[in-house]
Amino acid sequence: MARSQPPSQPSSLGNSGVLRLEVQIRAPDIRPFLGGNVLPGVWSFSAVAPGPHVAVVALVHGNEIGGAVVLDRWLRAGLRPARGRLSLVFANLDAYGRFDPADPTASRFIDEDLNRLWDEETLDGGRRSCELRRARVLRPFFDSVDVLLDLHSMLWPSDPLMLVGQSRRAAGLALSLGVPSLVVVDEGHESGRRLIDYTRFSAPGSQRSAILVEAGSHWEETTVATMEATGAALLQTTGVVEAGNAILRPAPPGRAAPRLAEVTRTIVARSRGFAFVQPYRGGDVVARRNTLIALDGDAEVRSPHDGCLMVMPSLRTMPGQTAVRLARFVGPGPQAR
């Protein structure tokens, strides 16, 4: 299992457009928590007072260690619910066990992406992998969750944001949290359904909600702080943890007003030659419709409308992977930059 490592300098994008991968935070030693009290890696605590079952999930991707830092601190500090049920989940234990700060992207998963498996056909089917075994173990537990927060971080430079799939209920909850301020409604990935897209959370009329926070760049202290602020806001908004709980670290004052954006087009790379015409950062806004933003082999990719928000552009993409989501603000958006 990953142990504490000395921090180095943050990741950055060099002048050549090549990302320098440097780990600034320590991977916590979660060996005391591997057994769980419900399932391996799953800790769940119930209060006497009734309330919702809220789960905070880390390590769906084994190299996104910021969420493990948050859950490790909460568990060591003895965080408990005031009402309802609070669950803290370390998801992909096997992948995290291989995390190496000298090669920090290698442990995203063992066999396949755990965040592309959450449809019933895949979960009920005969295919096997390390991640599918773990998903099948976790599935009955997630069936009991009312509100889920999935903690993620990003490889490429981007402002923090929350993803809510197609659930208006989740969008409303995310906007009420206010951290991060940007909430994005999207259709997920062509390559498979995310945990927040699991039918229990996403079905029309469902009274359950699931939110995914992309809290910032991998392996940076500010990303951990954003994850913790989002988690604190969720636990206090749902009433599972009382406002003012000394263990939780809320976001500092002066945050931007919450904004909602809807994805209008998801760009999937079709060739190995996919490349943006400039190194876009997530949160950039392309001012004018029909602006050239990328080339996919011989095909041009252009902005489909004015005020086109770039959501998590991946500056190095393989065929079949999501390269960027293009979105439109609901209501007035910020100025292009």
Short mmCIF file of C-alpha atoms in Angstrom, two decimals:
data_model
loop_
_atom_site.label_atom_id
_atom_site.label_comp_id
_atom_site.label_asym_id
_atom_site.label_seq_id
_atom_site.Cartn_x
_atom_site.Cartn_y
_atom_site.Cartn_z
CA MET A 1 0.00 0.00 0.00
CA ALA A 2 1.23 3.48 -0.84
CA ARG A 3 3.23 5.12 1.92
CA SER A 4 4.08 8.72 2.64
CA GLN A 5 6.52 10.26 0.20
CA PRO A 6 8.36 13.58 0.43
CA PRO A 7 6.66 16.33 -1.55
CA SER A 8 8.28 17.81 -4.63
CA GLN A 9 7.29 20.72 -6.82
CA PRO A 10 3.87 21.06 -8.48
CA SER A 11 3.17 19.83 -11.98
CA SER A 12 3.40 22.42 -14.74
CA LEU A 13 3.06 22.82 -18.48
CA GLY A 14 6.39 23.63 -20.08
CA ASN A 15 6.96 25.97 -23.02
CA SER A 16 6.96 22.97 -25.35
CA GLY A 17 3.46 21.95 -24.20
CA VAL A 18 4.86 18.85 -22.47
CA LEU A 19 3.46 18.29 -18.98
CA ARG A 20 6.05 17.91 -16.24
CA LEU A 21 4.63 15.48 -13.69
CA GLU A 22 5.73 16.30 -10.17
CA VAL A 23 4.06 15.21 -6.95
CA GLN A 24 3.59 17.95 -4.36
CA ILE A 25 1.52 16.04 -1.79
CA ARG A 26 2.18 12.90 0.22
CA ALA A 27 0.32 9.69 -0.52
CA PRO A 28 -1.14 8.74 2.85
CA ASP A 29 -0.55 5.35 4.45
CA ILE A 30 -4.10 3.97 4.54
CA ARG A 31 -3.14 0.50 5.72
CA PRO A 32 -5.05 1.02 9.02
CA PHE A 33 -8.21 1.53 6.96
CA LEU A 34 -7.94 -1.29 4.43
CA GLY A 35 -10.22 -3.65 6.33
CA GLY A 36 -13.11 -1.21 6.58
CA ASN A 37 -16.05 -1.84 8.88
CA VAL A 38 -18.54 -2.67 6.11
CA LEU A 39 -16.39 -3.80 3.18
CA PRO A 40 -12.65 -3.61 2.47
CA GLY A 41 -11.78 0.06 2.26
CA VAL A 42 -15.32 1.16 3.23
CA TRP A 43 -16.04 2.83 6.58
CA SER A 44 -19.61 3.65 7.55
CA PHE A 45 -20.96 5.33 10.69
CA SER A 46 -24.59 5.85 11.72
CA ALA A 47 -26.08 8.46 14.02
CA VAL A 48 -29.03 7.98 16.32
CA ALA A 49 -30.94 10.82 14.64
CA PRO A 50 -32.45 9.92 11.24
CA GLY A 51 -31.10 11.40 8.05
CA PRO A 52 -29.72 10.56 4.60
CA HIS A 53 -26.93 8.15 3.81
CA VAL A 54 -24.10 10.29 2.40
CA ALA A 55 -20.97 8.68 0.91
CA VAL A 56 -17.71 10.41 0.00
CA VAL A 57 -15.59 8.36 -2.40
CA ALA A 58 -11.86 8.64 -3.09
CA LEU A 59 -9.43 6.70 -5.28
CA VAL A 60 -11.77 5.65 -8.06
CA HIS A 61 -8.52 6.31 -9.91
CA GLY A 62 -5.56 5.02 -7.95
CA ASN A 63 -3.24 7.88 -8.81
CA GLU A 64 -5.68 10.64 -7.77
CA ILE A 65 -4.41 10.64 -4.22
CA GLY A 66 -5.89 13.96 -3.04
CA GLY A 67 -9.15 12.31 -2.07
CA ALA A 68 -7.27 9.72 -0.01
CA VAL A 69 -5.57 12.57 1.87
CA VAL A 70 -8.99 13.99 2.80
CA LEU A 71 -10.54 10.68 3.88
CA ASP A 72 -7.42 9.66 5.77
CA ARG A 73 -7.52 12.89 7.78
CA TRP A 74 -11.23 12.62 8.51
CA LEU A 75 -10.90 9.02 9.70
CA ARG A 76 -7.89 9.76 11.91
CA ALA A 77 -9.71 12.79 13.36
CA GLY A 78 -12.77 10.69 14.20
CA LEU A 79 -15.36 12.41 11.98
CA ARG A 80 -18.84 11.08 12.79
CA PRO A 81 -22.35 11.98 11.62
CA ALA A 82 -24.81 14.01 13.71
CA ARG A 83 -27.71 12.46 11.82
CA GLY A 84 -28.17 9.82 9.16
CA ARG A 85 -25.23 7.78 7.95
CA LEU A 86 -21.77 8.85 6.77
CA SER A 87 -19.63 6.53 4.65
CA LEU A 88 -16.04 7.06 3.50
CA VAL A 89 -14.90 4.86 0.61
CA PHE A 90 -11.42 4.09 -0.71
CA ALA A 91 -12.43 2.67 -4.08
CA ASN A 92 -9.56 1.21 -6.12
CA LEU A 93 -7.30 -0.19 -3.41
CA ASP A 94 -5.21 -2.31 -5.76
CA ALA A 95 -4.36 0.58 -8.06
CA TYR A 96 -3.51 2.87 -5.15
CA GLY A 97 -1.22 0.20 -3.77
CA ARG A 98 0.92 0.64 -6.89
CA PHE A 99 1.16 4.45 -6.69
CA ASP A 100 4.72 5.61 -7.27
CA PRO A 101 5.51 9.36 -7.22
CA ALA A 102 8.33 8.68 -9.66
CA ASP A 103 5.74 7.46 -12.22
CA PRO A 104 2.49 8.96 -10.91
CA THR A 105 0.19 8.31 -13.88
CA ALA A 106 0.87 4.55 -14.05
CA SER A 107 -1.50 3.60 -11.22
CA ARG A 108 -4.72 5.12 -12.58
CA PHE A 109 -6.08 1.57 -12.79
CA ILE A 110 -4.90 -2.06 -12.99
CA ASP A 111 -6.89 -3.53 -15.91
CA GLU A 112 -9.44 -0.89 -16.90
CA ASP A 113 -10.95 2.40 -15.77
CA LEU A 114 -13.16 1.85 -12.70
CA ASN A 115 -15.10 4.97 -13.68
CA ARG A 116 -16.36 3.52 -16.97
CA LEU A 117 -18.10 0.39 -15.67
CA TRP A 118 -21.32 1.59 -14.05
CA ASP A 119 -24.00 0.26 -16.37
CA GLU A 120 -26.06 -2.81 -15.54
CA GLU A 121 -25.04 -4.75 -18.64
CA THR A 122 -21.36 -4.47 -17.75
CA LEU A 123 -21.87 -5.11 -14.03
CA ASP A 124 -24.10 -8.14 -14.67
CA GLY A 125 -22.07 -9.52 -17.57
CA GLY A 126 -19.42 -12.21 -17.70
CA ARG A 127 -16.39 -10.04 -18.37
CA ARG A 128 -13.70 -10.06 -15.69
CA SER A 129 -11.06 -7.58 -14.56
CA CYS A 130 -9.61 -6.26 -11.31
CA GLU A 131 -11.79 -3.15 -11.51
CA LEU A 132 -14.96 -5.06 -12.38
CA ARG A 133 -14.47 -7.29 -9.35
CA ARG A 134 -14.20 -4.21 -7.17
CA ALA A 135 -17.22 -2.54 -8.80
CA ARG A 136 -19.32 -5.66 -8.18
CA VAL A 137 -18.27 -5.71 -4.53
CA LEU A 138 -19.12 -2.02 -4.08
CA ARG A 139 -22.37 -2.07 -6.05
CA PRO A 140 -24.72 -3.32 -3.28
CA PHE A 141 -23.24 -0.75 -0.92
CA PHE A 142 -23.77 2.10 -3.40
CA ASP A 143 -27.36 0.90 -3.82
CA SER A 144 -27.93 2.07 -0.23
CA VAL A 145 -26.50 5.59 -0.70
CA ASP A 146 -28.76 8.64 -0.98
CA VAL A 147 -26.12 11.27 -1.80
CA LEU A 148 -22.67 10.52 -3.22
CA LEU A 149 -19.65 12.76 -3.73
CA ASP A 150 -16.88 11.35 -5.94
CA LEU A 151 -13.50 13.07 -5.43
CA HIS A 152 -11.33 13.44 -8.55
CA SER A 153 -8.46 15.55 -9.85
CA MET A 154 -7.10 16.39 -13.30
CA LEU A 155 -3.91 15.77 -15.26
CA TRP A 156 -4.17 18.80 -17.52
CA PRO A 157 -4.49 22.43 -16.32
CA SER A 158 -8.08 23.38 -15.52
CA ASP A 159 -10.20 25.38 -13.13
CA PRO A 160 -12.05 23.17 -10.60
CA LEU A 161 -15.60 22.15 -11.44
CA MET A 162 -18.40 19.76 -10.56
CA LEU A 163 -19.93 17.27 -12.99
CA VAL A 164 -23.51 16.13 -12.44
CA GLY A 165 -24.38 14.07 -15.52
CA GLN A 166 -27.96 14.63 -16.67
CA SER A 167 -29.50 14.81 -13.18
CA ARG A 168 -31.23 18.11 -12.47
CA ARG A 169 -31.51 17.07 -8.84
CA ALA A 170 -27.72 16.67 -8.63
CA ALA A 171 -27.23 19.98 -10.45
CA GLY A 172 -29.37 21.79 -7.90
CA LEU A 173 -27.46 20.21 -5.03
CA ALA A 174 -24.10 21.07 -6.59
CA LEU A 175 -25.10 24.70 -7.13
CA SER A 176 -26.19 24.94 -3.49
CA LEU A 177 -22.71 23.86 -2.35
CA GLY A 178 -20.99 26.67 -4.24
CA VAL A 179 -17.53 25.11 -4.25
CA PRO A 180 -16.28 24.76 -6.89
CA SER A 181 -18.40 27.50 -8.40
CA LEU A 182 -18.74 25.89 -11.85
CA VAL A 183 -21.32 23.10 -12.24
CA VAL A 184 -21.44 21.23 -15.57
CA VAL A 185 -24.34 19.15 -16.91
CA ASP A 186 -22.98 16.54 -19.32
CA GLU A 187 -23.64 13.13 -20.89
CA GLY A 188 -20.52 11.39 -19.65
CA HIS A 189 -18.14 9.38 -21.81
CA GLU A 190 -18.61 7.35 -24.95
CA SER A 191 -16.32 4.69 -23.48
CA GLY A 192 -18.52 3.86 -20.47
CA ARG A 193 -20.71 5.07 -17.62
CA ARG A 194 -19.23 6.80 -14.58
CA LEU A 195 -20.22 6.09 -10.99
CA ILE A 196 -22.35 9.26 -10.98
CA ASP A 197 -24.18 7.88 -14.04
CA TYR A 198 -25.12 4.63 -12.24
CA THR A 199 -28.86 4.13 -12.61
CA ARG A 200 -29.53 4.37 -8.87
CA PHE A 201 -28.43 8.01 -9.03
CA SER A 202 -29.27 9.04 -12.57
CA ALA A 203 -32.64 7.45 -13.37
CA PRO A 204 -35.44 9.96 -14.11
CA GLY A 205 -37.40 10.58 -10.94
CA SER A 206 -34.67 9.20 -8.68
CA GLN A 207 -34.55 10.84 -5.27
CA ARG A 208 -30.82 10.11 -5.01
CA SER A 209 -27.98 12.35 -6.18
CA ALA A 210 -24.36 11.86 -7.22
CA ILE A 211 -21.82 14.58 -7.89
CA LEU A 212 -18.27 14.32 -9.22
CA VAL A 213 -15.84 17.08 -8.25
CA GLU A 214 -12.78 17.67 -10.44
CA ALA A 215 -10.91 19.64 -7.81
CA GLY A 216 -7.81 20.77 -9.72
CA SER A 217 -4.48 19.38 -10.82
CA HIS A 218 -3.29 16.03 -9.49
CA TRP A 219 -0.92 16.09 -6.55
CA GLU A 220 -1.29 19.74 -5.45
CA GLU A 221 -2.24 21.10 -2.01
CA THR A 222 -4.84 23.46 -3.46
CA THR A 223 -6.62 20.48 -5.01
CA VAL A 224 -6.82 18.74 -1.64
CA ALA A 225 -8.19 21.94 -0.08
CA THR A 226 -10.90 22.17 -2.76
CA MET A 227 -11.88 18.52 -2.25
CA GLU A 228 -12.17 19.05 1.48
CA ALA A 229 -14.18 22.26 1.08
CA THR A 230 -16.60 20.53 -1.29
CA GLY A 231 -16.95 17.61 1.10
CA ALA A 232 -17.51 19.92 4.07
CA ALA A 233 -20.18 21.86 2.18
CA LEU A 234 -21.98 18.64 1.22
CA LEU A 235 -21.93 17.13 4.70
CA GLN A 236 -23.21 20.33 6.26
CA THR A 237 -25.80 21.04 3.55
CA THR A 238 -27.29 17.56 3.93
CA GLY A 239 -27.21 17.92 7.72
CA VAL A 240 -25.20 14.73 8.19
CA VAL A 241 -22.50 16.75 9.97
CA GLU A 242 -23.37 19.82 12.00
CA ALA A 243 -22.36 23.26 10.77
CA GLY A 244 -19.24 24.44 12.53
CA ASN A 245 -17.82 20.94 13.07
CA ALA A 246 -14.19 21.55 14.06
CA ILE A 247 -12.87 18.68 11.92
CA LEU A 248 -14.17 20.04 8.63
CA ARG A 249 -12.25 22.72 6.75
CA PRO A 250 -14.63 24.92 4.74
CA ALA A 251 -13.71 27.00 1.73
CA PRO A 252 -12.39 30.52 2.42
CA PRO A 253 -14.81 33.43 1.91
CA GLY A 254 -14.96 35.43 -1.30
CA ARG A 255 -15.79 32.59 -3.67
CA ALA A 256 -17.28 33.26 -7.10
CA ALA A 257 -21.04 32.93 -7.49
CA PRO A 258 -22.13 29.42 -8.62
CA ARG A 259 -22.61 29.04 -12.38
CA LEU A 260 -24.26 26.30 -14.43
CA ALA A 261 -23.08 25.21 -17.87
CA GLU A 262 -24.51 22.57 -20.18
CA VAL A 263 -22.35 20.52 -22.52
CA THR A 264 -23.44 21.02 -26.12
CA ARG A 265 -20.88 18.77 -27.78
CA THR A 266 -18.44 16.12 -26.60
CA ILE A 267 -15.35 15.82 -28.78
CA VAL A 268 -13.92 12.30 -28.97
CA ALA A 269 -10.56 11.85 -30.68
CA ARG A 270 -10.83 9.72 -33.81
CA SER A 271 -7.17 9.72 -34.84
CA ARG A 272 -3.76 9.65 -33.23
CA GLY A 273 -3.17 13.03 -34.81
CA PHE A 274 -5.73 14.87 -32.67
CA ALA A 275 -4.24 18.17 -31.50
CA PHE A 276 -5.55 21.48 -30.22
CA VAL A 277 -4.41 24.58 -32.08
CA GLN A 278 -3.25 26.04 -28.76
CA PRO A 279 -2.75 24.68 -25.20
CA TYR A 280 -6.23 25.42 -23.87
CA ARG A 281 -6.87 25.39 -20.14
CA GLY A 282 -10.12 24.09 -18.70
CA GLY A 283 -12.36 27.07 -18.06
CA ASP A 284 -11.18 29.01 -21.11
CA VAL A 285 -14.02 30.52 -23.14
CA VAL A 286 -13.82 30.74 -26.93
CA ALA A 287 -15.65 33.94 -27.79
CA ARG A 288 -16.89 33.29 -31.31
CA ARG A 289 -18.76 30.51 -33.06
CA ASN A 290 -16.86 28.58 -35.76
CA THR A 291 -13.43 29.29 -34.24
CA LEU A 292 -10.92 26.54 -35.08
CA ILE A 293 -9.95 24.83 -31.82
CA ALA A 294 -8.44 21.50 -32.89
CA LEU A 295 -7.47 19.24 -35.76
CA ASP A 296 -8.36 15.54 -35.69
CA GLY A 297 -6.27 14.17 -38.50
CA ASP A 298 -7.64 16.00 -41.55
CA ALA A 299 -10.88 17.01 -39.80
CA GLU A 300 -11.36 20.42 -38.24
CA VAL A 301 -13.00 20.89 -34.83
CA ARG A 302 -14.65 24.28 -34.41
CA SER A 303 -16.58 25.99 -31.64
CA PRO A 304 -20.31 25.32 -32.18
CA HIS A 305 -21.54 28.60 -30.65
CA ASP A 306 -20.45 31.91 -29.16
CA GLY A 307 -19.21 31.80 -25.58
CA CYS A 308 -17.96 28.23 -25.87
CA LEU A 309 -16.65 26.95 -22.54
CA MET A 310 -13.75 24.48 -22.72
CA VAL A 311 -14.41 21.74 -20.17
CA MET A 312 -11.36 19.69 -19.21
CA PRO A 313 -9.43 19.66 -22.50
CA SER A 314 -6.96 16.78 -22.66
CA LEU A 315 -3.88 17.97 -24.49
CA ARG A 316 -2.72 14.43 -25.29
CA THR A 317 -5.55 12.13 -26.36
CA MET A 318 -5.72 8.62 -27.83
CA PRO A 319 -8.41 7.55 -30.34
CA GLY A 320 -11.72 6.83 -28.61
CA GLN A 321 -10.97 9.07 -25.62
CA THR A 322 -12.79 12.27 -24.76
CA ALA A 323 -10.63 15.19 -25.87
CA VAL A 324 -12.82 18.02 -24.56
CA ARG A 325 -16.40 18.88 -23.76
CA LEU A 326 -17.76 22.10 -25.23
CA ALA A 327 -20.38 23.83 -23.11
CA ARG A 328 -22.66 26.84 -22.98
CA PHE A 329 -23.38 28.82 -19.82
CA VAL A 330 -26.96 28.87 -18.63
CA GLY A 331 -27.33 32.60 -18.12
CA PRO A 332 -24.59 35.22 -18.71
CA GLY A 333 -21.12 33.72 -18.78
CA PRO A 334 -17.71 35.25 -18.05
CA GLN A 335 -15.70 37.05 -20.66
CA ALA A 336 -13.51 35.01 -22.99
CA ARG A 337 -9.89 34.78 -21.97
#
